[in-house]
Short mmCIF file of C-alpha atoms in Angstrom, two decimals:
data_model
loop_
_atom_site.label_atom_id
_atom_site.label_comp_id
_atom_site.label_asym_id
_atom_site.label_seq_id
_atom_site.Cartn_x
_atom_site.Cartn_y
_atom_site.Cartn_z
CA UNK A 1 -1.68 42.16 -95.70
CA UNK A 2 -5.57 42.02 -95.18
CA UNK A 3 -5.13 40.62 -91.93
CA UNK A 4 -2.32 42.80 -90.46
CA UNK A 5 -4.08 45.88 -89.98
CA UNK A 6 -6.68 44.72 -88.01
CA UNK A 7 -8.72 47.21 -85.56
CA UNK A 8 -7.15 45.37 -82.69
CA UNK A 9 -3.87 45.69 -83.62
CA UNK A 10 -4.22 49.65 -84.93
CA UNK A 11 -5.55 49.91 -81.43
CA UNK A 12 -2.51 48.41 -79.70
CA UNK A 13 -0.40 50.42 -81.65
CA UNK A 14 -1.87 53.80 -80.28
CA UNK A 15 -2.02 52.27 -77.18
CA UNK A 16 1.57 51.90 -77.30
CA UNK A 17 2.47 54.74 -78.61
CA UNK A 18 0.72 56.81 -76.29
CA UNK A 19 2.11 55.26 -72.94
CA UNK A 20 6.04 55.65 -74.42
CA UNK A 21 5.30 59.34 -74.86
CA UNK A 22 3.34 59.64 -71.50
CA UNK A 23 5.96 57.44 -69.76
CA UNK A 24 8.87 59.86 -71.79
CA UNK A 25 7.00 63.20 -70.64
CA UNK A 26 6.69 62.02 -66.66
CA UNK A 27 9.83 62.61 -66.41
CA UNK A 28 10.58 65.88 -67.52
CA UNK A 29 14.05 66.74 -68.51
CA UNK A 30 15.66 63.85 -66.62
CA UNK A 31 14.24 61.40 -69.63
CA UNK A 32 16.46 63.28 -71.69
CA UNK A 33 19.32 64.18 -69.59
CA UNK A 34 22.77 62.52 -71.43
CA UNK A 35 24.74 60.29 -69.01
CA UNK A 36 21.89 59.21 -66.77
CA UNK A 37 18.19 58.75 -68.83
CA UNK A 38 15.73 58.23 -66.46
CA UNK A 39 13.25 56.84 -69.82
CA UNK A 40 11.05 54.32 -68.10
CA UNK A 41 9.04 53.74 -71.54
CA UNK A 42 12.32 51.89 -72.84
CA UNK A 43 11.06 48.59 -71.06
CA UNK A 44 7.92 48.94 -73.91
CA UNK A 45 10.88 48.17 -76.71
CA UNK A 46 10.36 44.35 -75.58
CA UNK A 47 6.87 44.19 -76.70
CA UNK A 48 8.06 43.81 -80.65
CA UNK A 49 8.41 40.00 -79.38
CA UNK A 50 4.94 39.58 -78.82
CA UNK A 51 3.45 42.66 -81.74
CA UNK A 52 4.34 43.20 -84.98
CA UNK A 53 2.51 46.30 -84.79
CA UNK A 54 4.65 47.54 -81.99
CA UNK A 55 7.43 48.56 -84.27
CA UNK A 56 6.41 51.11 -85.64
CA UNK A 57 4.30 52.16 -83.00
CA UNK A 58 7.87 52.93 -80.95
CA UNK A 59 9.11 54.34 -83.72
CA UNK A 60 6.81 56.89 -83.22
CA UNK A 61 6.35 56.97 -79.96
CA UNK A 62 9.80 57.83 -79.91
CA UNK A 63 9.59 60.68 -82.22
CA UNK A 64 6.91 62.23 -80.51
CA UNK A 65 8.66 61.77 -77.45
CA UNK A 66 12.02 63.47 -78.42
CA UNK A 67 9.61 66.63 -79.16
CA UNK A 68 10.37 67.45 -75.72
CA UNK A 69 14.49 66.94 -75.76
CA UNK A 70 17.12 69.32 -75.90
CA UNK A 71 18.90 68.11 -79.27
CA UNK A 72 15.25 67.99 -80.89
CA UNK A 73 16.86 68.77 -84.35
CA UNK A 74 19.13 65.24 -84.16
CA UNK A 75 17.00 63.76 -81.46
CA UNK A 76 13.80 63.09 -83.25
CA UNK A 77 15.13 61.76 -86.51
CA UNK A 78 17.99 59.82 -85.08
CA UNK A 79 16.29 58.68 -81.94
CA UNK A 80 13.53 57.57 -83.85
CA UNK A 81 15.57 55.82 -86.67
CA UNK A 82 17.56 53.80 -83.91
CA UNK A 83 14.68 53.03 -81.90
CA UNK A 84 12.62 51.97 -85.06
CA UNK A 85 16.28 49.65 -85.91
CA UNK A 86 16.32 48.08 -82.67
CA UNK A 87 12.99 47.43 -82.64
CA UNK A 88 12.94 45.67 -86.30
CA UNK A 89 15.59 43.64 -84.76
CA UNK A 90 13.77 42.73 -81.82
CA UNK A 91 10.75 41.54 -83.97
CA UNK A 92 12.81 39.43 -86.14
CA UNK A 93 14.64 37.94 -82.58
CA UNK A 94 10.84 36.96 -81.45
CA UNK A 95 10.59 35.36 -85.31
CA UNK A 96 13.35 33.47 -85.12
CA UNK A 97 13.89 32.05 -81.53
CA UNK A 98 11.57 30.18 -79.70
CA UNK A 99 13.05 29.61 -76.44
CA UNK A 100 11.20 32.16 -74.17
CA UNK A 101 14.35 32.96 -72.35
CA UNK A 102 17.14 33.28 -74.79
CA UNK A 103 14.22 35.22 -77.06
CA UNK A 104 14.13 37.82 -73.77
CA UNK A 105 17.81 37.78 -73.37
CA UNK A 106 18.37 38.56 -77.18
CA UNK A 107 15.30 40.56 -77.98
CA UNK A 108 16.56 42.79 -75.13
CA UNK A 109 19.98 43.12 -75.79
CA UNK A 110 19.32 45.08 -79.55
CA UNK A 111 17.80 48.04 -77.66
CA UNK A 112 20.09 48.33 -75.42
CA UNK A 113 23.34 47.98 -77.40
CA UNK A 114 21.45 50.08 -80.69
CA UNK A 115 20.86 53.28 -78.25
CA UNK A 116 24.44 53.17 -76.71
CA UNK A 117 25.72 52.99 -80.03
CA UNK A 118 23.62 55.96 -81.83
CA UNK A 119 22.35 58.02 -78.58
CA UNK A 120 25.98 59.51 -77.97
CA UNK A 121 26.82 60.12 -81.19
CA UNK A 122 23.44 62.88 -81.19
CA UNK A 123 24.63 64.05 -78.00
CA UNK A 124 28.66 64.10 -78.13
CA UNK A 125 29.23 64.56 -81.72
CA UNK A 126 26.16 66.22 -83.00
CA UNK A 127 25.39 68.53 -80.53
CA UNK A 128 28.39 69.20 -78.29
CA UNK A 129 31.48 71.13 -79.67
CA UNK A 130 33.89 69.46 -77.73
CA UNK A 131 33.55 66.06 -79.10
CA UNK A 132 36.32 63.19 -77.77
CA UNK A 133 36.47 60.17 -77.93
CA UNK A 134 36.41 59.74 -73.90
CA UNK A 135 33.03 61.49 -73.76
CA UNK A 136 31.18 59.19 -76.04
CA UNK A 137 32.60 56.04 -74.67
CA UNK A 138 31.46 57.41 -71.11
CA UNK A 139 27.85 58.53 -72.77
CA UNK A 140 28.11 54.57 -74.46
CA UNK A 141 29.12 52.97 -71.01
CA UNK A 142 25.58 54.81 -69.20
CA UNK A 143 23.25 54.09 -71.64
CA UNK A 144 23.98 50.64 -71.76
CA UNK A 145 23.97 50.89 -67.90
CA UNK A 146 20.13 52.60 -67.72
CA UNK A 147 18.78 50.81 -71.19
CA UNK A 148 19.41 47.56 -69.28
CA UNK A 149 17.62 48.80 -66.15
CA UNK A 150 14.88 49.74 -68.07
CA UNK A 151 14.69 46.58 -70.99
CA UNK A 152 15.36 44.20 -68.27
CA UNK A 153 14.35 45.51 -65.06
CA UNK A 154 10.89 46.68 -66.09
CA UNK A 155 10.75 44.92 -69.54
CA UNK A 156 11.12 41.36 -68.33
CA UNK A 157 8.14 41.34 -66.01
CA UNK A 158 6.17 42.78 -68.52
CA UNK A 159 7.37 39.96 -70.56
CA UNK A 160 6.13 37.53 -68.60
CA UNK A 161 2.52 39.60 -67.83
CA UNK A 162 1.93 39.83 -71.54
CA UNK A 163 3.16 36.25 -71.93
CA UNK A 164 0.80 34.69 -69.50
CA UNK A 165 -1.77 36.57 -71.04
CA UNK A 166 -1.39 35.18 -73.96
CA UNK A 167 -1.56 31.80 -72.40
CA UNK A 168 -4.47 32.77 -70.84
CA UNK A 169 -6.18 33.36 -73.83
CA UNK A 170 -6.72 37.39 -72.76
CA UNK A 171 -7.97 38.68 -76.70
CA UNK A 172 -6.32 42.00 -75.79
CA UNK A 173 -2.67 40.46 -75.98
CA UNK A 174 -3.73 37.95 -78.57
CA UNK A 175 -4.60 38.18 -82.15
CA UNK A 176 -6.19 34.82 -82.33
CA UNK A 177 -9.68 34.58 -82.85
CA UNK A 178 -12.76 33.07 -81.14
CA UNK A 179 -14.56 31.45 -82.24
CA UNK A 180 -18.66 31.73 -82.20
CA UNK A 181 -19.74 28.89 -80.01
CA UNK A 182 -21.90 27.29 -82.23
CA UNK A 183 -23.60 23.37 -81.78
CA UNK A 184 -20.98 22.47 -84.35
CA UNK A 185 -17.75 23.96 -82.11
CA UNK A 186 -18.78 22.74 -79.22
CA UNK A 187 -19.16 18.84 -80.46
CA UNK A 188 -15.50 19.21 -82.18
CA UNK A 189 -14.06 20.60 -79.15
CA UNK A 190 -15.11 17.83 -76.93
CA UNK A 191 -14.02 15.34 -79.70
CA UNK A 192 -10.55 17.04 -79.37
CA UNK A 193 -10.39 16.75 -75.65
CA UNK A 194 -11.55 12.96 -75.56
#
């Protein structure tokens, strides 16, 4: 556990946190609004594939975020705790699977599907009287509609920025470290490449 709370990654965690809130408050009341979320900052719920500190930097994020909803009571504790479950799953999809693809394709799909699943039930049967059957099923059908927009349509190339990163050796997205070029380095990394 030494290792995992590193100054880099307690960075990236506020980092993270900070843009899903700022990306949540842009849009005012339409990040919040029911059948159609306009909530940007869900395409950030890919980046448990790369950080382990992401998770619970979402989770909050999240929280913090739903401050500013209408069903604030159920919102904040419920939208956290299924953004904080998707995201757990997520991390364990970018654990398991190495295939970059099907790791995107999977690692996507739990934030989408966890959200249509718990995000009605705040808004039809928490905080609506008239709760049916028909209106959470409609409330399901959106969110899985927008959640995919976002995860996929602005998650993917973020994906594939953070991934080539990575590649690139960027030390931002990475938590590998350099080493000190020292006489010693140098001579075994040029007996490595011969």
């Amino acid at each position: 556990m030494k290792n995992f709370f590193t100054t880099k990654r307690l960075c990236r965690a506020g980092i993270i946190t900070a843009l899903y809130v700022a990306l949540t408050y842009a849009f005012g009341a339409i990040a919040y609004q029911g059948v159609l979320q306009i909530r940007p900052a869900e395409a950030l719920t890919i980046l448990p594939l790369f950080f382990p500190e992401a998770v619970p930097a979402l989770w909050i994020g999240c929280m913090l975020a739903n401050l500013g909803s209408p069903f604030i009571m159920f919102d904040v504790p419920l939208g956290g705790l299924a953004t904080l479950a998707a995201s757990l799953l997520t991390y364990g999809t970018g654990r398991l699977i190495k295939n970059q693809i099907l790791k995107v394709a999977v690692g996507g799909f739990f934030p989408v599907i966890v959200n249509a699943f718990f995000i009605p039930v705040i808004i039809v049967f928490l905080c609506d009287g008239e709760a049916t059957s028909i209106a959470y099923w409609t409330y399901f059908g959106s969110l899985c509609a927008t959640q995919a927009l976002w995860v996929y349509g602005l998650g993917v190339p973020l994906y594939i920025a953070i991934y080539n990163l990575r590649k690139k050796g960027v030390s931002a997205f990475s938590d590998a470290e350099k080493k000190p070029k020292t006489e010693e380095n140098i001579q075994s990394e040029q007996q490595e490449n011969s």
